mmCIF file with all atom_site columns, C-alpha atoms in Angstrom:
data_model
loop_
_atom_site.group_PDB
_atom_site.id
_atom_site.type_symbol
_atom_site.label_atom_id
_atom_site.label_alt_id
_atom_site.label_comp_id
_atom_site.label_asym_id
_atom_site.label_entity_id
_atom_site.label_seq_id
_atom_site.pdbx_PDB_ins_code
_atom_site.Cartn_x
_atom_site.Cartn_y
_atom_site.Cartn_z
_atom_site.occupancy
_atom_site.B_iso_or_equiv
_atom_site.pdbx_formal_charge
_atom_site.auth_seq_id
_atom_site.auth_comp_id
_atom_site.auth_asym_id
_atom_site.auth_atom_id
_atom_site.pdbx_PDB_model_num
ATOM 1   C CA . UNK A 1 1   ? -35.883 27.441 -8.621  1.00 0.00 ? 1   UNK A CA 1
ATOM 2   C CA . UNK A 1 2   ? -37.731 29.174 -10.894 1.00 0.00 ? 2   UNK A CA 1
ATOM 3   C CA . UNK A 1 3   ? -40.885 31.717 -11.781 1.00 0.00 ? 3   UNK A CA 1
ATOM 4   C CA . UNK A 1 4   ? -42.915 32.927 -14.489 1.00 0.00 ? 4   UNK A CA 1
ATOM 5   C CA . UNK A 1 5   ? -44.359 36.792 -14.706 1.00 0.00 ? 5   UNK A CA 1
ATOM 6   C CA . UNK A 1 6   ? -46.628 38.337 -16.836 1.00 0.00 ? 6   UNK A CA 1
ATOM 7   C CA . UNK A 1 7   ? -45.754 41.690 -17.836 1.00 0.00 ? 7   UNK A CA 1
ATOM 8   C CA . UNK A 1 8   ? -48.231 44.319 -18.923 1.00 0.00 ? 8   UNK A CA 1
ATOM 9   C CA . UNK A 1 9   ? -46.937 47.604 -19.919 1.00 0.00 ? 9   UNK A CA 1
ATOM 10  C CA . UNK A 1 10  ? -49.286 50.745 -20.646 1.00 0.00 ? 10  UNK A CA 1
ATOM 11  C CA . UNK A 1 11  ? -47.343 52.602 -23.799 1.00 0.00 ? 11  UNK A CA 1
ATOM 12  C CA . UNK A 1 12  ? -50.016 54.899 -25.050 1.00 0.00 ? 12  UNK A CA 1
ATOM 13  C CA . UNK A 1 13  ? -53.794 56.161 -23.783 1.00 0.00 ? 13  UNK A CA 1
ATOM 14  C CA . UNK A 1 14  ? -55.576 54.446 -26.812 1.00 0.00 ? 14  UNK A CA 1
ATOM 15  C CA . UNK A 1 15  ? -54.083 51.530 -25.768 1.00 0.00 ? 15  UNK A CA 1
ATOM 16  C CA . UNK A 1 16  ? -52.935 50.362 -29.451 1.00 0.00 ? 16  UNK A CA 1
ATOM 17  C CA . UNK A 1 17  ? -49.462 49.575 -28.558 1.00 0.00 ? 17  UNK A CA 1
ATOM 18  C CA . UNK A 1 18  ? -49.333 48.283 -25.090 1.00 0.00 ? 18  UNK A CA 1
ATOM 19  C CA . UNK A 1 19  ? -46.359 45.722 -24.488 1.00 0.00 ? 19  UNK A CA 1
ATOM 20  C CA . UNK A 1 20  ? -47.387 42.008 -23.205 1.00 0.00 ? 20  UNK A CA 1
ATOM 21  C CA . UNK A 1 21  ? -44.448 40.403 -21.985 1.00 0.00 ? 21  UNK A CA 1
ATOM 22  C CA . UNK A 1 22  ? -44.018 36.132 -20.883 1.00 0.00 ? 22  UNK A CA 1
ATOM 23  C CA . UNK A 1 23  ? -40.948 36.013 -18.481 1.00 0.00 ? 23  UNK A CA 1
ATOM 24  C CA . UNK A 1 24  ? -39.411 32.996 -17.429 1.00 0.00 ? 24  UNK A CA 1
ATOM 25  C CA . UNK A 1 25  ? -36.555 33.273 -14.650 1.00 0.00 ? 25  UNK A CA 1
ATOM 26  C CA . UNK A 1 26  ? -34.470 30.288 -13.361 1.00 0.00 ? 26  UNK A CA 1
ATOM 27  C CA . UNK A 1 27  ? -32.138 30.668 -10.058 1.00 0.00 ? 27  UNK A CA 1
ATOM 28  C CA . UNK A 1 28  ? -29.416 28.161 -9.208  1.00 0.00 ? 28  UNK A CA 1
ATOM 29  C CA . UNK A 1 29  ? -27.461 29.095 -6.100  1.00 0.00 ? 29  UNK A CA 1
ATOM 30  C CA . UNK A 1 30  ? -25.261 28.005 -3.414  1.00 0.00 ? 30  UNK A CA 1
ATOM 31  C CA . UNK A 1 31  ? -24.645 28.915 0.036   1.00 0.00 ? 31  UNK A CA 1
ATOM 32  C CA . UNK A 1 32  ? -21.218 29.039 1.884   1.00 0.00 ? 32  UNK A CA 1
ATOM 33  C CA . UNK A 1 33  ? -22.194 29.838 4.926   1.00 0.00 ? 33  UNK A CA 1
ATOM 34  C CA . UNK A 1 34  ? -22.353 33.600 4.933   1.00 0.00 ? 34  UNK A CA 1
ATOM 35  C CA . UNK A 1 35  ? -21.742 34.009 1.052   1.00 0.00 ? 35  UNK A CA 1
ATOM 36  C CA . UNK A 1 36  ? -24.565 33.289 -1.182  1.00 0.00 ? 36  UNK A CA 1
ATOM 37  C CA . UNK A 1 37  ? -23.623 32.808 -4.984  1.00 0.00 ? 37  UNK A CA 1
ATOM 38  C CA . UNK A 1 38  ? -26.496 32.780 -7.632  1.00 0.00 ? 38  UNK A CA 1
ATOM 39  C CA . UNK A 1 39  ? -27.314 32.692 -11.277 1.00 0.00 ? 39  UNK A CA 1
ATOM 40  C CA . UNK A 1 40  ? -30.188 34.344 -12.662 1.00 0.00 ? 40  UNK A CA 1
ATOM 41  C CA . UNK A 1 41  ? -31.457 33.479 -16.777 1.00 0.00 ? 41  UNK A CA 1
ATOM 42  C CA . UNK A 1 42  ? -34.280 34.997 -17.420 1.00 0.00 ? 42  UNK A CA 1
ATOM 43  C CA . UNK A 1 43  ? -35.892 34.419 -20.948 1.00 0.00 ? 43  UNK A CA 1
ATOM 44  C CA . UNK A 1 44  ? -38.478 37.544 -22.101 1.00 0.00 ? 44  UNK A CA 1
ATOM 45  C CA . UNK A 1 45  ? -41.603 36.486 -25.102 1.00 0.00 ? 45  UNK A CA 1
ATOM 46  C CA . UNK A 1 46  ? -43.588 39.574 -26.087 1.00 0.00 ? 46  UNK A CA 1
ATOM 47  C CA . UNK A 1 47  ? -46.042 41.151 -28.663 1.00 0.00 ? 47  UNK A CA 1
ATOM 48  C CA . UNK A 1 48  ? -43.120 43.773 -29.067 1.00 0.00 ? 48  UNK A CA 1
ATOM 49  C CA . UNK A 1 49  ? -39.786 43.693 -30.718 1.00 0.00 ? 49  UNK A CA 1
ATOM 50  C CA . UNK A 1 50  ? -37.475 43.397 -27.772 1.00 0.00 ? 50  UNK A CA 1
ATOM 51  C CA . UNK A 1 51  ? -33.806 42.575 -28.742 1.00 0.00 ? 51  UNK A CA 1
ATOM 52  C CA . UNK A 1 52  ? -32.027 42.086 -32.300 1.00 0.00 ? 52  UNK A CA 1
ATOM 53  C CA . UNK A 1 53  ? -35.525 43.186 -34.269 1.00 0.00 ? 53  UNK A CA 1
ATOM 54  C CA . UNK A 1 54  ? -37.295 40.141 -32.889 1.00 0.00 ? 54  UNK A CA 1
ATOM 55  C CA . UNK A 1 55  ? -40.113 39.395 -30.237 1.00 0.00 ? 55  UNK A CA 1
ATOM 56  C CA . UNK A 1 56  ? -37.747 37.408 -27.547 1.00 0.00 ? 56  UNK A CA 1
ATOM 57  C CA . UNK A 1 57  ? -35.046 38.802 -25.481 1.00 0.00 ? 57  UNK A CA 1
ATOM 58  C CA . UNK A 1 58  ? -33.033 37.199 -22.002 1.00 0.00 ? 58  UNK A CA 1
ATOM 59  C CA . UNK A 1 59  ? -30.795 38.240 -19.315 1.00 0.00 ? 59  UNK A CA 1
ATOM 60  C CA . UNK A 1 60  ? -27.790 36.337 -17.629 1.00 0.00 ? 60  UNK A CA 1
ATOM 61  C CA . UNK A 1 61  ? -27.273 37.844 -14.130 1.00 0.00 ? 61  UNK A CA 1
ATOM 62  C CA . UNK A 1 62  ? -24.521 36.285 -11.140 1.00 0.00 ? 62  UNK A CA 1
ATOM 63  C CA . UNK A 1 63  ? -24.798 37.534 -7.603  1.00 0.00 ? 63  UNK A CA 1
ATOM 64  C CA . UNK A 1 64  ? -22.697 37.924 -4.733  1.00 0.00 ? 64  UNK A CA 1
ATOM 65  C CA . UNK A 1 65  ? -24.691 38.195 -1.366  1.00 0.00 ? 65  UNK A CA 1
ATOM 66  C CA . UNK A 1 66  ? -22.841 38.440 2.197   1.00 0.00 ? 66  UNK A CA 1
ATOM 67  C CA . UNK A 1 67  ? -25.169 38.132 4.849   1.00 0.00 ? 67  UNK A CA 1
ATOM 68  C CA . UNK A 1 68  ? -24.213 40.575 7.607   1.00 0.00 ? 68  UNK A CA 1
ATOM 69  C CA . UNK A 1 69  ? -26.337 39.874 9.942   1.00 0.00 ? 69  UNK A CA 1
ATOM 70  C CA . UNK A 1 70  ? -30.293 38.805 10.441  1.00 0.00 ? 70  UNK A CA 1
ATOM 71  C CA . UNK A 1 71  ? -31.642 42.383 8.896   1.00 0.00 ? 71  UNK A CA 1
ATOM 72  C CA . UNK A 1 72  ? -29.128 42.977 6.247   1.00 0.00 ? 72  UNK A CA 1
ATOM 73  C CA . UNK A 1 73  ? -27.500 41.703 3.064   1.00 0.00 ? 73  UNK A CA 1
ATOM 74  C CA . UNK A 1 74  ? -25.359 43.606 0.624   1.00 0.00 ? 74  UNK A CA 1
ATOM 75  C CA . UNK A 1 75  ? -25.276 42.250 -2.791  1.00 0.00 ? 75  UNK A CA 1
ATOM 76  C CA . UNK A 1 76  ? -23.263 42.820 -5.509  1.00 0.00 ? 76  UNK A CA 1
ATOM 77  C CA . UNK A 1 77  ? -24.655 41.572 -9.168  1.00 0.00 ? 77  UNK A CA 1
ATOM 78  C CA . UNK A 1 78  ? -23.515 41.993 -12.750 1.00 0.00 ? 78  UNK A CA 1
ATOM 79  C CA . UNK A 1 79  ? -25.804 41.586 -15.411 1.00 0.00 ? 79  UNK A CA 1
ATOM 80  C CA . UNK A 1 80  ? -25.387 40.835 -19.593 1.00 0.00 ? 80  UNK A CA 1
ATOM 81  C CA . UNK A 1 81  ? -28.579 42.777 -21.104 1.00 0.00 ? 81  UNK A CA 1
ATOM 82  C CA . UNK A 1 82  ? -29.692 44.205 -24.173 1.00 0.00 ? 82  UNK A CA 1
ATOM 83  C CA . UNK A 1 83  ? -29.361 47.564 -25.533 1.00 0.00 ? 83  UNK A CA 1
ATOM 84  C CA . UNK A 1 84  ? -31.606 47.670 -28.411 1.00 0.00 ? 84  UNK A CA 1
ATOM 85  C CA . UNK A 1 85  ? -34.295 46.956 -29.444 1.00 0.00 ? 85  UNK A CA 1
ATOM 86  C CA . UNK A 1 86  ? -33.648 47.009 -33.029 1.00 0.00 ? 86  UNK A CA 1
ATOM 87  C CA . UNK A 1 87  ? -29.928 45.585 -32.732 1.00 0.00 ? 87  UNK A CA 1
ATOM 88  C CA . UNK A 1 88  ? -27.934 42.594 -31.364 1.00 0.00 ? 88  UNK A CA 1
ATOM 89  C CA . UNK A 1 89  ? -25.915 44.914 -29.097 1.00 0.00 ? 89  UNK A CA 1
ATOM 90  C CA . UNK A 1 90  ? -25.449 43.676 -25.535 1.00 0.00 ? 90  UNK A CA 1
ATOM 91  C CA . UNK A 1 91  ? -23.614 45.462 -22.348 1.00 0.00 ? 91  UNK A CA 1
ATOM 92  C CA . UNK A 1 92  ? -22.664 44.342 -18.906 1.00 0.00 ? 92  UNK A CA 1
ATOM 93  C CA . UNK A 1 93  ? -24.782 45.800 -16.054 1.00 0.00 ? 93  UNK A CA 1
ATOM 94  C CA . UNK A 1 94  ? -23.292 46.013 -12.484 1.00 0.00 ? 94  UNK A CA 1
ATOM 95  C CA . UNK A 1 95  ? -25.776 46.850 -9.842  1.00 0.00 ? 95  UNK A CA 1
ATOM 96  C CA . UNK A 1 96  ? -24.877 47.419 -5.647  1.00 0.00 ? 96  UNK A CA 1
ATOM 97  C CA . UNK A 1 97  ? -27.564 46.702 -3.223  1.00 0.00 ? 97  UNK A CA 1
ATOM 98  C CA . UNK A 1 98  ? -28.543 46.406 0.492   1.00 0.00 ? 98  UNK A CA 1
ATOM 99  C CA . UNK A 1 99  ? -31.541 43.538 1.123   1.00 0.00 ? 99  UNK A CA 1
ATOM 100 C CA . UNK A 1 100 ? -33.807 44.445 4.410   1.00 0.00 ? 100 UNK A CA 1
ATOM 101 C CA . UNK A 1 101 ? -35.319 41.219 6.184   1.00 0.00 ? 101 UNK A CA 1
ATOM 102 C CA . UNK A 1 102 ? -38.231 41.329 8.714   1.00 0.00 ? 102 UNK A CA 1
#
């Protein structure tokens, strides 16, 4: 699967440096019965410098899901993202999570 966003961030009141980010995501998964496994690339174009002094930046992100029941799904997820701006400098980003269906 995949999606595009448009990103529009507010950085100052006279509006001369507001951020305009493309993002592009792509999800492959799989599904073992309970257990969902997914990858996450997402790929960032801006007006901005974003990652290693240039205008592009992107994520790599695997999940874990377990779905508990038909209400909730804990997730666990680590991430490879950028630092900087202004460097090539990259660290790993673990996130924990609950998911609510209704």
């Amino acid at each position: 699967a995949g999606r595009y966003r448009y990103d529009y961030a507010r950085k100052t009141a006279n509006y001369s440096d507001d951020e305009k980010t493309n993002r592009f995501d792509t999800y492959i998964g799989y599904l073992f019965d309970e257990l969902k496994l997914e990858y996450n690339f997402t790929w960032m174009d801006s007006d901005q410098i974003k990652f290693d002094n240039k205008k592009t930046n992107y994520e790599h992100n695997v999940a874990l899901a377990w779905k508990l029941n038909k209400s909730f799904t804990p997730y666990v997820e680590v991430g490879n993202v950028a630092v900087r701006n202004n460097t090539d400098e990259r660290q790993t980003r673990y996130r924990v999570g609950l998911q609510y269906h209704f």
